[in-house]
Amino acid sequence: MNKLHLSITLVLAFFAVSFHDWQKVQVDPDFETAKSPWADSVLNGLTLEEKIGQLFMVAAYSNKDEQHAEEIDKLIEKHNIGGLIFFQGTPYKQAKLTNRYQKKSTIPLLIGMDAEWGLSMRLDSAMRFPRSMMVSAADNDSLTTELGRAMAQQLKRIGVHVNFAPVVDVNNNPDNPVINSRSFGEDKLRVVRMGKALSKGLQDEGVIAVAKHFPGHGDTKTDSHKELPKLPFDRNRLESLELFPFQEMIDHGVGGIMVAHLNVPALVDEPNIPTTLSKSVVTDLLKKEMNFNGLTFTDALNMNGVTEGRDGADVALEAFLAGNDVLLFPTEIPSAIKAIKNEIKRNGSLEKDLNERVLKILKAKEWTGATKFDSINLKNIGQSLNQPNHVQLNRDLNARAQTLVHNNGKILPFGRLDSLNIANLYFGENDRFAFQDELQLYGNIKTVYSNKKPTSFERKLIREELQSADVVIASLHNTRLYPTGNFGITNESLSFIKELAKEKEVILVHFGNPYALRNYDALDSLSAILVSYEESEFAQHYAAEALFGAVPVSGKLPVTIDQHYIVGSGARTKKIKRFTYSEPQTAGLNPQVLSRITSIAQHGIDEQAYPGCQILVARKGKVVYHKAMGKHTYEDNAQRVALTDIYDLASITKIAATVSSLMILTDRGELNVNNTLGDFIPEFVDGTDYENLKIKDILTHHAGLKTWIPFYKSTLSNGVPRYDVYSVVQSEMYPHRVAENFYIEKSYPDSIIKRIVETPLSKNQDYLYSDLGYYFMQRIIQKVTGQSLDEFATENIYMPIGMGTTRYLPREHFDLDRIVPTEYDVYFRQQLIHGDVHDPGAAMLGGVGGHAGLFSNANDLAKLMQTFLNNGSYGGVNIFSDSVIKNYTECLYCEDPEVENRRGIGFDKPVRDDDGGPTCQCVSYASFGHTGFTGTMAWADPEQDIVYVFLSNRIYPSAANKKLITMDIRTDIMQVIYDSIEY
């Protein structure tokens, strides 16, 4: 027999296994096999009515009034109900009520919740984990188990013992109005794997998992909350599909199974009898034939699918007689208890059955720890429900679930960004979503809004806005997870996307149910399709990361869209070196320690060391702290700082523009740090002491240059700007903007260079920090490249790696309200400096200086610092060679004991064996960076793979404010970063 024939034979044999043979290997629920001395003793002391009360799990709410709470009190005290299922409310209020109810109950209550995607399914202000369909797309058993653990830990924190999850219905009907995205999908084997994994996590943490909705609710078109759905399939079909996951869950030891309200003629002889009320389904099939020994729960007994034509007492009695252990969400409870009691008195044999069920319930209470109830600690509930490891798990699931349905020409992930003009057209009911903000983390992505039903005129306007775009990311927002109204997607939206795909590369990002795409008849015309399943912040975050390669894409469709995109399909991509935004622990940092940064930064704001700031910390290529705090200015009505706002970097310009450009020229062989000024700009330095100054000596502040020259003073007459130098109107003669209504004469930049050359050099040439050399560096770059410094740096550094906010002359690129003001200049420009460079010398150059003039936000500046740590590459684009980074960033004179100079070539370095300098003593000597006069800092440490950026406008409204420096805020934050390192 050949191998192929043998494989086929084995597969056929597997599928030929009968339904009854599934029971060969089975694990009973843990609570059934555990020792239960408490349960045994309690059962013997209960009256008949008290035993019946244990069957009832009553609906409770923490968002209702005191009258509701008193009604629950009464049911507990008078009828000895066995448990509560909590619905809407808040974690704090539910925990508080749980304390109240448990204290009133003689026998501890079994508390349950529908928490299929965590507490947020029912409670406000709780962590929202992905729905089952999205979890299935991630297709990772270990993560799903961890999800179960996290859910259980959160449930136990507020006193819950039972989670009515997982949903193991095989959803093979796209029009299913009630299950759909609550299911793990249409592949029964994947449904089983995911269901087992989630149950394991829940039960490993002591919470009973309840598989639902038996015997299978996945192929229905009716919502059992409203009417009774029908499953018209024969027994063979049911056994091979609907019942299959439940048998697997039983064999795996699931603690509970919920029976749905379904009309299944193949299982129930009597017409229109819900499965919940059918003994042939609950007792004969589930308990006997499938050998389920756990707790059998009804679905809610208030649903129309079961109550039609029956009162509450009749429903409860019939559910009891069918064999259910727990009657969920019953109505008319006193009457129901009485009805069951009368039936048991009429038929005495039922009491033995009752005792077995009540013992099972008591065992479950003992196993879950309900019997050892101590009041829930109400302090810090919100914080305890948002543990960093749970947040990261949520992130991981959202990241892994991103599914690339197709990727024509492998357009994704985006590579070199300067070759693409990318825009985002987003459809929705709001004018802004998290996705648009996430895209801005990766570049200057133009965002254009469309309502869901754009008119022809609106389409025309949108087309005009998108005219320059090469690639359009069309994102669908405010979708629905259920089929009504095509899942919330309009024909107008789809037809507009179809039209655009004929003109441009269009990438569709769908924040919703993949079934919705089956109604789009031109999927193949799109360049790529990314399904993100939901519209949570994390889903939107990782959709953006997936597009730009910050995370790899590996998600698999849990359901079939059409014949081309079937269940299990999904293209894969690899991660490229771009920032991903994550939790501290994923980068080996302690989140509690790292959080101290916030209090240090806030203290600086409170003490008016600066009005506001941006702070970014990255490690191992992961941004783990990224915050904007405070305001643009101190005024009460001042604008709050946003992450997209832009700061004057001051002297960080030296490394982020000038030195970086010189490094590129060095790599190209067009410049050597041993070259002299005379080699490049003889027209300024020939015959002077400056002619033989080496570039490396200038950049290490070892050339004897004066620290600075207040050039502006010679352009003032009695404190007033001279009109032969300045004009209030821009013109050909006065082209360079200095400030608002303030322009300088076009030849004056040359006068500044001449002024420097006329200034004598220091004779000893010891280390002395100086801006002046950078005026020369700017001219060298301009002469070698034939481009201005801003043009060269933007074209060769900022645009290729997506530094969208890093620019000179920010007024020309950004709205003024995004640019944070600096000083009110009372000496020179007599105005608030807003959108123009603060440094007077750079301003007199027209805003583009080698030593100052660059603006950026923290995120984009950090990309450059990470590029240095990535051996010169970022986002798949190589900017520098590893060797040039090493040569420029190492300390040039540290091995010479006779020279006191800590500097690299252009880069600042830590002070050795002494206090002071720009850093704490915690950093490695290999680290490098720069600070800026306006209150900025950018630092990178290759040994710890850390990037730290701090941006502020500490000089608002006056540069005399030195509190940022005297309070050591930047270095204290740096110390916290290093204190947080765990591995």
Tab-separated table of C-alpha atoms in Angstrom, residues 31-32 38-40 42-44 46-56 80 82 107 287 295 320 324-326 344 350-365:
chain	number	residue	atom	x	y	z
A	31	PHE	CA	-15.576	19.490	40.462
A	32	GLU	CA	-17.238	16.095	39.949
A	38	TRP	CA	-18.859	20.208	52.544
A	39	ALA	CA	-21.300	19.441	49.722
A	40	ASP	CA	-22.159	16.002	51.145
A	42	VAL	CA	-24.907	20.369	53.444
A	43	LEU	CA	-27.163	18.295	51.191
A	44	ASN	CA	-28.287	16.132	54.102
A	46	LEU	CA	-31.631	20.752	53.358
A	47	THR	CA	-35.397	20.636	53.204
A	48	LEU	CA	-37.116	19.746	49.949
A	49	GLU	CA	-37.942	23.384	49.210
A	50	GLU	CA	-34.386	24.472	49.998
A	51	LYS	CA	-33.065	21.858	47.585
A	52	ILE	CA	-35.382	23.089	44.851
A	53	GLY	CA	-34.218	26.659	45.466
A	54	GLN	CA	-30.646	25.587	44.667
A	55	LEU	CA	-31.679	24.880	41.080
A	56	PHE	CA	-32.503	28.528	40.391
A	80	ASN	CA	-32.875	29.856	49.187
A	82	GLY	CA	-28.804	28.713	44.435
A	107	ILE	CA	-25.685	28.611	51.405
A	287	LYS	CA	-26.445	13.104	29.902
A	295	LEU	CA	-23.701	20.929	35.172
A	320	PHE	CA	-36.566	20.498	35.506
A	324	ASN	CA	-31.568	20.397	33.507
A	325	ASP	CA	-29.494	20.974	36.644
A	326	VAL	CA	-29.623	24.780	36.745
A	344	ILE	CA	-41.908	15.822	43.320
A	350	LEU	CA	-37.947	12.568	41.333
A	351	GLU	CA	-36.456	13.420	44.731
A	352	LYS	CA	-33.509	11.090	44.172
A	353	ASP	CA	-32.861	12.820	40.876
A	354	LEU	CA	-33.190	16.192	42.613
A	355	ASN	CA	-30.650	15.162	45.251
A	356	GLU	CA	-28.148	14.169	42.575
A	357	ARG	CA	-28.515	17.518	40.816
A	358	VAL	CA	-28.300	19.573	44.004
A	359	LEU	CA	-25.232	17.639	45.121
A	360	LYS	CA	-23.633	18.441	41.780
A	361	ILE	CA	-24.418	22.148	42.285
A	362	LEU	CA	-22.999	22.072	45.826
A	363	LYS	CA	-19.864	20.320	44.583
A	364	ALA	CA	-19.438	23.051	41.990
A	365	LYS	CA	-19.713	25.672	44.733
